[in-house]
Amino acid sequence: MQRLNQRSRAAGRLRMAAVMTVVGAALLLGACGDKKKDKVASQTAVKVNKEEITVHQINYVLQQQRGLKPEQAEAASKQILERLIDQELALQKAGDLKLDRDPRVMQQLEAAKREIVARAYLDKVGEAATKPTPEEIAKYYESNPALFKDRRIYSLQEITIEAKPEQVAQLRAQLGNAKSITEFIDYLKANDFRFAGNQAVRSAEQLPLASLGNFAAMKDGQAMLNATPTGAQVIVLASSRSQPVTLEQATPAIEQFLLNERKREIIAKDVKALRDAAKIEYVGKYAES
């Protein structure tokens, strides 16, 4: 009976960890469940007062560390253990203060639960997506030369201008007539336009896919103007250099991109079907809108 009570208290603390932080909950999920008596000692990494932090909890967090090299795992596990100790101490103190009964904490717990379970369902739906074939990968490669065969590295000068909507056409015309970007900037100064400049180096895949074709068609020294909610943005292609990517090099990225697109499409269709089949009734001010 004493062992059963200890397990109940441990489970309660684990649930409260999810309230303190969603990440904290995930860190502690693996702590529940029956354990054989002869394995408890080997699975325990540290005892904090009367509670245990297990190797399973440390390993779970390690698995979430993207890009972690094998030789970094040992040092990372020690850092994770120290964070789990701090978390456990805070968790125990929160239990003493009965924070798990606070309405705000209970609301956060419910929100975290909804998010985790709903995400698990959508991930399950997305598992139906099939990997793209080599032919589909090759087709995508050939259809996007600016990303691969004709890939470039762009050195850009960006000018953000505050202007009224009716002034944008005037700015576009002035940019087209200017002999240089310096002349255009002098025009902005002379007409009291507020603006700010910035320089950046971006590869083709770092640019918005929808506008990549426009960048690919630009020559060094050319500029484009786009309207923005606060005025306009001028982008000058100061210089560029060719850095193509072969089909072999691009295959892993293309495969992952196409797979993710298929998952999104499957999930979107499933959610739409759920909404179509459900009875959804808006109430109050939401019904009015």
mmCIF file of C-alpha atoms in Angstrom:
data_model
loop_
_atom_site.group_PDB
_atom_site.id
_atom_site.type_symbol
_atom_site.label_atom_id
_atom_site.label_comp_id
_atom_site.label_asym_id
_atom_site.label_seq_id
_atom_site.Cartn_x
_atom_site.Cartn_y
_atom_site.Cartn_z
ATOM 1 C CA MET A 1 0.000 0.000 0.000
ATOM 2 C CA GLN A 2 2.834 2.392 0.818
ATOM 3 C CA ARG A 3 4.435 1.682 -2.569
ATOM 4 C CA LEU A 4 1.085 2.329 -4.302
ATOM 5 C CA ASN A 5 0.696 5.667 -2.483
ATOM 6 C CA GLN A 6 4.200 6.677 -3.515
ATOM 7 C CA ARG A 7 3.368 5.926 -7.145
ATOM 8 C CA SER A 8 0.170 7.965 -6.911
ATOM 9 C CA ARG A 9 2.021 10.946 -5.488
ATOM 10 C CA ALA A 10 4.691 10.630 -8.188
ATOM 11 C CA ALA A 11 2.056 10.562 -10.924
ATOM 12 C CA GLY A 12 0.399 13.644 -9.431
ATOM 13 C CA ARG A 13 3.679 15.521 -9.508
ATOM 14 C CA LEU A 14 4.259 14.511 -13.098
ATOM 15 C CA ARG A 15 0.878 15.878 -14.130
ATOM 16 C CA MET A 16 1.580 19.157 -12.359
ATOM 17 C CA ALA A 17 4.906 19.466 -14.211
ATOM 18 C CA ALA A 18 2.959 19.787 -17.442
ATOM 19 C CA VAL A 19 1.203 22.810 -16.001
ATOM 20 C CA MET A 20 4.415 24.574 -15.006
ATOM 21 C CA THR A 21 5.619 24.187 -18.577
ATOM 22 C CA VAL A 22 4.571 22.021 -21.474
ATOM 23 C CA VAL A 23 8.168 21.053 -22.003
ATOM 24 C CA GLY A 24 8.470 20.115 -18.368
ATOM 25 C CA ALA A 25 5.550 17.751 -18.767
ATOM 26 C CA ALA A 26 7.168 16.073 -21.726
ATOM 27 C CA LEU A 27 10.359 15.608 -19.758
ATOM 28 C CA LEU A 28 8.542 13.668 -17.056
ATOM 29 C CA LEU A 29 6.163 11.529 -19.099
ATOM 30 C CA GLY A 30 8.527 8.564 -19.102
ATOM 31 C CA ALA A 31 8.669 8.386 -15.328
ATOM 32 C CA CYS A 32 5.323 6.583 -14.931
ATOM 33 C CA GLY A 33 4.713 2.866 -15.178
ATOM 34 C CA ASP A 34 5.597 -0.295 -13.328
ATOM 35 C CA LYS A 35 9.285 -1.105 -12.896
ATOM 36 C CA LYS A 36 10.894 -4.342 -11.859
ATOM 37 C CA LYS A 37 12.456 -4.063 -8.447
ATOM 38 C CA ASP A 38 15.891 -5.146 -9.638
ATOM 39 C CA LYS A 39 15.984 -2.393 -12.291
ATOM 40 C CA VAL A 40 15.035 0.586 -10.145
ATOM 41 C CA ALA A 41 18.556 1.253 -8.918
ATOM 42 C CA SER A 42 20.114 1.126 -12.385
ATOM 43 C CA GLN A 43 17.460 3.440 -13.840
ATOM 44 C CA THR A 44 17.793 6.075 -11.126
ATOM 45 C CA ALA A 45 20.140 8.944 -11.926
ATOM 46 C CA VAL A 46 19.616 10.977 -8.757
ATOM 47 C CA LYS A 47 17.341 11.155 -5.726
ATOM 48 C CA VAL A 48 15.933 14.562 -4.851
ATOM 49 C CA ASN A 49 14.603 14.308 -1.318
ATOM 50 C CA LYS A 50 12.302 11.289 -1.647
ATOM 51 C CA GLU A 51 11.731 11.524 -5.390
ATOM 52 C CA GLU A 52 13.802 10.011 -8.197
ATOM 53 C CA ILE A 53 14.961 11.305 -11.550
ATOM 54 C CA THR A 54 15.600 8.450 -13.955
ATOM 55 C CA VAL A 55 17.947 7.806 -16.835
ATOM 56 C CA HIS A 56 14.867 7.484 -19.041
ATOM 57 C CA GLN A 57 13.945 11.102 -18.352
ATOM 58 C CA ILE A 58 17.446 12.276 -19.256
ATOM 59 C CA ASN A 59 17.474 10.207 -22.440
ATOM 60 C CA TYR A 60 14.082 11.577 -23.459
ATOM 61 C CA VAL A 61 15.384 15.134 -23.296
ATOM 62 C CA LEU A 62 18.549 14.135 -25.139
ATOM 63 C CA GLN A 63 16.424 12.832 -28.002
ATOM 64 C CA GLN A 64 14.867 16.278 -28.402
ATOM 65 C CA GLN A 65 18.258 17.942 -28.904
ATOM 66 C CA ARG A 66 18.577 18.370 -32.657
ATOM 67 C CA GLY A 67 22.042 18.390 -34.141
ATOM 68 C CA LEU A 68 23.638 16.975 -31.003
ATOM 69 C CA LYS A 69 26.838 15.112 -31.862
ATOM 70 C CA PRO A 70 27.567 11.749 -30.208
ATOM 71 C CA GLU A 71 30.642 13.111 -28.482
ATOM 72 C CA GLN A 72 28.509 15.874 -26.928
ATOM 73 C CA ALA A 73 25.931 13.506 -25.430
ATOM 74 C CA GLU A 74 27.758 12.875 -22.151
ATOM 75 C CA ALA A 75 28.217 16.564 -21.307
ATOM 76 C CA ALA A 76 24.677 17.361 -22.448
ATOM 77 C CA SER A 77 23.209 14.627 -20.247
ATOM 78 C CA LYS A 78 24.894 16.114 -17.184
ATOM 79 C CA GLN A 79 23.483 19.568 -17.968
ATOM 80 C CA ILE A 80 20.033 18.078 -18.493
ATOM 81 C CA LEU A 81 20.233 16.258 -15.174
ATOM 82 C CA GLU A 82 21.001 19.515 -13.341
ATOM 83 C CA ARG A 83 18.004 21.196 -14.994
ATOM 84 C CA LEU A 84 15.789 18.269 -14.019
ATOM 85 C CA ILE A 85 16.978 18.580 -10.429
ATOM 86 C CA ASP A 86 16.033 22.269 -10.392
ATOM 87 C CA GLN A 87 12.687 21.379 -11.936
ATOM 88 C CA GLU A 88 12.024 18.647 -9.375
ATOM 89 C CA LEU A 89 12.805 20.992 -6.491
ATOM 90 C CA ALA A 90 10.405 23.584 -7.885
ATOM 91 C CA LEU A 91 7.833 20.842 -8.451
ATOM 92 C CA GLN A 92 8.065 19.648 -4.868
ATOM 93 C CA LYS A 93 7.743 23.168 -3.513
ATOM 94 C CA ALA A 94 4.756 23.811 -5.766
ATOM 95 C CA GLY A 95 3.155 20.667 -4.358
ATOM 96 C CA ASP A 96 3.666 21.930 -0.817
ATOM 97 C CA LEU A 97 1.920 25.173 -1.785
ATOM 98 C CA LYS A 98 -0.902 23.211 -3.480
ATOM 99 C CA LEU A 99 -0.386 25.119 -6.714
ATOM 100 C CA ASP A 100 -1.798 22.154 -8.626
ATOM 101 C CA ARG A 101 -5.226 23.245 -7.333
ATOM 102 C CA ASP A 102 -4.867 26.827 -8.540
ATOM 103 C CA PRO A 103 -7.555 27.522 -11.209
ATOM 104 C CA ARG A 104 -5.023 29.094 -13.548
ATOM 105 C CA VAL A 105 -2.718 26.101 -13.231
ATOM 106 C CA MET A 106 -5.590 23.701 -13.860
ATOM 107 C CA GLN A 107 -6.556 25.705 -16.937
ATOM 108 C CA GLN A 108 -2.997 25.544 -18.254
ATOM 109 C CA LEU A 109 -2.924 21.809 -17.610
ATOM 110 C CA GLU A 110 -6.084 21.293 -19.624
ATOM 111 C CA ALA A 111 -4.777 23.492 -22.455
ATOM 112 C CA ALA A 112 -1.496 21.558 -22.520
ATOM 113 C CA LYS A 113 -3.363 18.262 -22.605
ATOM 114 C CA ARG A 114 -5.574 19.405 -25.483
ATOM 115 C CA GLU A 115 -2.576 20.591 -27.480
ATOM 116 C CA ILE A 116 -0.539 17.411 -26.928
ATOM 117 C CA VAL A 117 -3.376 14.985 -27.673
ATOM 118 C CA ALA A 118 -4.633 16.916 -30.716
ATOM 119 C CA ARG A 119 -1.094 17.149 -32.103
ATOM 120 C CA ALA A 120 -0.647 13.401 -31.573
ATOM 121 C CA TYR A 121 -3.787 12.780 -33.641
ATOM 122 C CA LEU A 122 -2.656 15.050 -36.476
ATOM 123 C CA ASP A 123 0.780 13.415 -36.481
ATOM 124 C CA LYS A 124 -0.963 10.045 -36.728
ATOM 125 C CA VAL A 125 -2.995 11.264 -39.708
ATOM 126 C CA GLY A 126 0.161 12.573 -41.373
ATOM 127 C CA GLU A 127 1.765 9.125 -41.186
ATOM 128 C CA ALA A 128 -0.400 8.134 -44.160
ATOM 129 C CA ALA A 129 1.757 10.308 -46.428
ATOM 130 C CA THR A 130 3.991 8.325 -48.767
ATOM 131 C CA LYS A 131 7.565 9.230 -49.606
ATOM 132 C CA PRO A 132 8.094 10.838 -53.012
ATOM 133 C CA THR A 133 9.574 8.667 -55.734
ATOM 134 C CA PRO A 134 12.954 9.375 -57.367
ATOM 135 C CA GLU A 135 11.041 10.526 -60.446
ATOM 136 C CA GLU A 136 9.020 13.034 -58.421
ATOM 137 C CA ILE A 137 12.182 14.335 -56.752
ATOM 138 C CA ALA A 138 13.895 14.752 -60.126
ATOM 139 C CA LYS A 139 10.840 16.553 -61.513
ATOM 140 C CA TYR A 140 10.849 19.037 -58.626
ATOM 141 C CA TYR A 141 14.578 19.585 -59.116
ATOM 142 C CA GLU A 142 14.137 20.368 -62.807
ATOM 143 C CA SER A 143 11.100 22.581 -62.153
ATOM 144 C CA ASN A 144 12.983 24.851 -59.745
ATOM 145 C CA PRO A 145 16.290 25.777 -61.397
ATOM 146 C CA ALA A 146 16.675 28.911 -59.263
ATOM 147 C CA LEU A 147 16.861 26.668 -56.182
ATOM 148 C CA PHE A 148 19.245 24.109 -57.631
ATOM 149 C CA LYS A 149 20.897 24.163 -61.085
ATOM 150 C CA ASP A 150 20.962 27.971 -61.276
ATOM 151 C CA ARG A 151 21.201 28.593 -57.546
ATOM 152 C CA ARG A 152 22.818 31.886 -56.571
ATOM 153 C CA ILE A 153 23.992 33.621 -53.425
ATOM 154 C CA TYR A 154 22.538 37.136 -53.300
ATOM 155 C CA SER A 155 24.117 40.180 -51.669
ATOM 156 C CA LEU A 156 21.188 42.520 -51.073
ATOM 157 C CA GLN A 157 20.716 46.095 -49.988
ATOM 158 C CA GLU A 158 17.295 46.671 -48.468
ATOM 159 C CA ILE A 159 15.685 50.083 -47.999
ATOM 160 C CA THR A 160 12.482 50.321 -45.961
ATOM 161 C CA ILE A 161 10.541 53.506 -46.674
ATOM 162 C CA GLU A 162 7.656 55.031 -44.725
ATOM 163 C CA ALA A 163 5.113 56.377 -47.228
ATOM 164 C CA LYS A 164 1.414 56.833 -47.853
ATOM 165 C CA PRO A 165 -0.304 54.376 -50.230
ATOM 166 C CA GLU A 166 -0.715 57.083 -52.871
ATOM 167 C CA GLN A 167 3.035 57.773 -52.799
ATOM 168 C CA VAL A 168 4.114 54.238 -53.709
ATOM 169 C CA ALA A 169 3.560 54.700 -57.462
ATOM 170 C CA GLN A 170 5.628 57.882 -57.320
ATOM 171 C CA LEU A 171 8.447 56.070 -55.553
ATOM 172 C CA ARG A 172 8.372 53.233 -58.091
ATOM 173 C CA ALA A 173 8.611 55.691 -60.970
ATOM 174 C CA GLN A 174 11.462 57.567 -59.312
ATOM 175 C CA LEU A 175 13.364 54.318 -58.725
ATOM 176 C CA GLY A 176 12.965 53.407 -62.387
ATOM 177 C CA ASN A 177 14.272 56.790 -63.536
ATOM 178 C CA ALA A 178 17.199 56.955 -61.108
ATOM 179 C CA LYS A 179 20.617 56.302 -62.639
ATOM 180 C CA SER A 180 21.870 54.763 -59.401
ATOM 181 C CA ILE A 181 20.648 53.791 -55.981
ATOM 182 C CA THR A 182 22.566 56.746 -54.582
ATOM 183 C CA GLU A 183 20.485 59.088 -56.711
ATOM 184 C CA PHE A 184 17.302 57.452 -55.449
ATOM 185 C CA ILE A 185 18.415 57.829 -51.820
ATOM 186 C CA ASP A 186 19.173 61.511 -52.467
ATOM 187 C CA TYR A 187 15.599 61.852 -53.731
ATOM 188 C CA LEU A 188 14.251 60.300 -50.519
ATOM 189 C CA LYS A 189 16.298 62.712 -48.419
ATOM 190 C CA ALA A 190 15.308 65.746 -50.477
ATOM 191 C CA ASN A 191 11.603 64.900 -50.130
ATOM 192 C CA ASP A 192 11.728 64.139 -46.392
ATOM 193 C CA PHE A 193 10.927 60.435 -46.659
ATOM 194 C CA ARG A 194 11.822 58.464 -43.561
ATOM 195 C CA PHE A 195 13.751 55.343 -44.462
ATOM 196 C CA ALA A 196 16.206 52.805 -43.073
ATOM 197 C CA GLY A 197 18.803 50.706 -44.853
ATOM 198 C CA ASN A 198 20.053 47.195 -44.263
ATOM 199 C CA GLN A 199 22.436 44.794 -45.991
ATOM 200 C CA ALA A 200 22.110 41.027 -46.101
ATOM 201 C CA VAL A 201 23.540 37.978 -47.836
ATOM 202 C CA ARG A 202 20.973 35.280 -48.593
ATOM 203 C CA SER A 203 21.060 32.046 -50.517
ATOM 204 C CA ALA A 204 18.244 31.134 -52.882
ATOM 205 C CA GLU A 205 16.517 28.848 -50.366
ATOM 206 C CA GLN A 206 16.489 31.647 -47.767
ATOM 207 C CA LEU A 207 14.370 33.879 -50.002
ATOM 208 C CA PRO A 208 10.556 33.658 -50.164
ATOM 209 C CA LEU A 209 9.730 30.927 -52.667
ATOM 210 C CA ALA A 210 6.973 33.043 -54.219
ATOM 211 C CA SER A 211 9.419 35.828 -55.145
ATOM 212 C CA LEU A 212 12.479 33.715 -55.949
ATOM 213 C CA GLY A 213 11.723 33.875 -59.664
ATOM 214 C CA ASN A 214 11.933 37.671 -59.550
ATOM 215 C CA PHE A 215 15.306 37.549 -57.804
ATOM 216 C CA ALA A 216 16.603 34.964 -60.267
ATOM 217 C CA ALA A 217 15.697 37.251 -63.171
ATOM 218 C CA MET A 218 17.538 40.248 -61.675
ATOM 219 C CA LYS A 219 21.012 41.257 -62.742
ATOM 220 C CA ASP A 220 23.619 42.735 -60.443
ATOM 221 C CA GLY A 221 22.842 46.396 -59.776
ATOM 222 C CA GLN A 222 19.109 46.099 -60.482
ATOM 223 C CA ALA A 223 16.442 46.981 -57.926
ATOM 224 C CA MET A 224 12.804 46.140 -57.242
ATOM 225 C CA LEU A 225 10.181 47.943 -55.174
ATOM 226 C CA ASN A 226 7.419 46.205 -53.215
ATOM 227 C CA ALA A 227 4.547 47.910 -51.429
ATOM 228 C CA THR A 228 4.297 47.242 -47.679
ATOM 229 C CA PRO A 229 1.639 48.053 -45.062
ATOM 230 C CA THR A 230 3.718 51.058 -43.943
ATOM 231 C CA GLY A 231 5.015 52.201 -47.319
ATOM 232 C CA ALA A 232 7.489 50.430 -49.575
ATOM 233 C CA GLN A 233 10.601 48.313 -49.580
ATOM 234 C CA VAL A 234 13.337 48.627 -52.167
ATOM 235 C CA ILE A 235 15.646 45.661 -52.677
ATOM 236 C CA VAL A 236 18.848 46.219 -54.606
ATOM 237 C CA LEU A 237 20.846 43.263 -55.890
ATOM 238 C CA ALA A 238 24.313 44.567 -55.098
ATOM 239 C CA SER A 239 26.020 41.414 -56.349
ATOM 240 C CA SER A 240 25.529 37.684 -56.701
ATOM 241 C CA ARG A 241 27.525 34.553 -57.316
ATOM 242 C CA SER A 242 26.597 31.182 -58.755
ATOM 243 C CA GLN A 243 26.549 28.208 -56.394
ATOM 244 C CA PRO A 244 24.597 25.362 -58.018
ATOM 245 C CA VAL A 245 23.413 22.215 -56.238
ATOM 246 C CA THR A 246 23.368 18.809 -57.920
ATOM 247 C CA LEU A 247 20.370 16.482 -57.869
ATOM 248 C CA GLU A 248 22.268 14.111 -55.614
ATOM 249 C CA GLN A 249 23.018 16.889 -53.125
ATOM 250 C CA ALA A 250 19.457 18.214 -53.215
ATOM 251 C CA THR A 251 17.643 14.860 -52.977
ATOM 252 C CA PRO A 252 17.391 14.618 -49.134
ATOM 253 C CA ALA A 253 16.032 18.182 -48.809
ATOM 254 C CA ILE A 254 13.601 17.768 -51.706
ATOM 255 C CA GLU A 255 12.377 14.428 -50.358
ATOM 256 C CA GLN A 256 11.711 15.917 -46.918
ATOM 257 C CA PHE A 257 10.025 19.004 -48.391
ATOM 258 C CA LEU A 258 7.678 16.992 -50.613
ATOM 259 C CA LEU A 259 6.897 14.585 -47.769
ATOM 260 C CA ASN A 260 6.040 17.475 -45.447
ATOM 261 C CA GLU A 261 3.828 19.008 -48.137
ATOM 262 C CA ARG A 262 1.939 15.727 -48.478
ATOM 263 C CA LYS A 263 1.503 15.502 -44.716
ATOM 264 C CA ARG A 264 0.104 19.041 -44.616
ATOM 265 C CA GLU A 265 -2.328 18.264 -47.426
ATOM 266 C CA ILE A 266 -3.537 15.050 -45.783
ATOM 267 C CA ILE A 267 -3.969 16.778 -42.419
ATOM 268 C CA ALA A 268 -5.809 19.727 -44.004
ATOM 269 C CA LYS A 269 -8.224 17.364 -45.796
ATOM 270 C CA ASP A 270 -8.819 15.376 -42.619
ATOM 271 C CA VAL A 271 -9.534 18.500 -40.557
ATOM 272 C CA LYS A 272 -11.913 19.753 -43.261
ATOM 273 C CA ALA A 273 -13.745 16.412 -43.242
ATOM 274 C CA LEU A 274 -14.033 16.569 -39.453
ATOM 275 C CA ARG A 275 -15.467 20.094 -39.629
ATOM 276 C CA ASP A 276 -17.912 19.119 -42.385
ATOM 277 C CA ALA A 277 -19.153 16.160 -40.353
ATOM 278 C CA ALA A 278 -19.397 18.064 -37.075
ATOM 279 C CA LYS A 279 -22.205 20.267 -35.827
ATOM 280 C CA ILE A 280 -20.512 23.594 -35.100
ATOM 281 C CA GLU A 281 -22.709 26.316 -33.624
ATOM 282 C CA TYR A 282 -21.231 29.734 -32.893
ATOM 283 C CA VAL A 283 -22.681 31.522 -29.886
ATOM 284 C CA GLY A 284 -22.868 35.137 -28.697
ATOM 285 C CA LYS A 285 -20.635 37.673 -30.375
ATOM 286 C CA TYR A 286 -18.987 34.898 -32.384
ATOM 287 C CA ALA A 287 -22.357 34.051 -33.924
ATOM 288 C CA GLU A 288 -22.830 37.690 -34.876
ATOM 289 C CA SER A 289 -19.532 37.802 -36.755
#
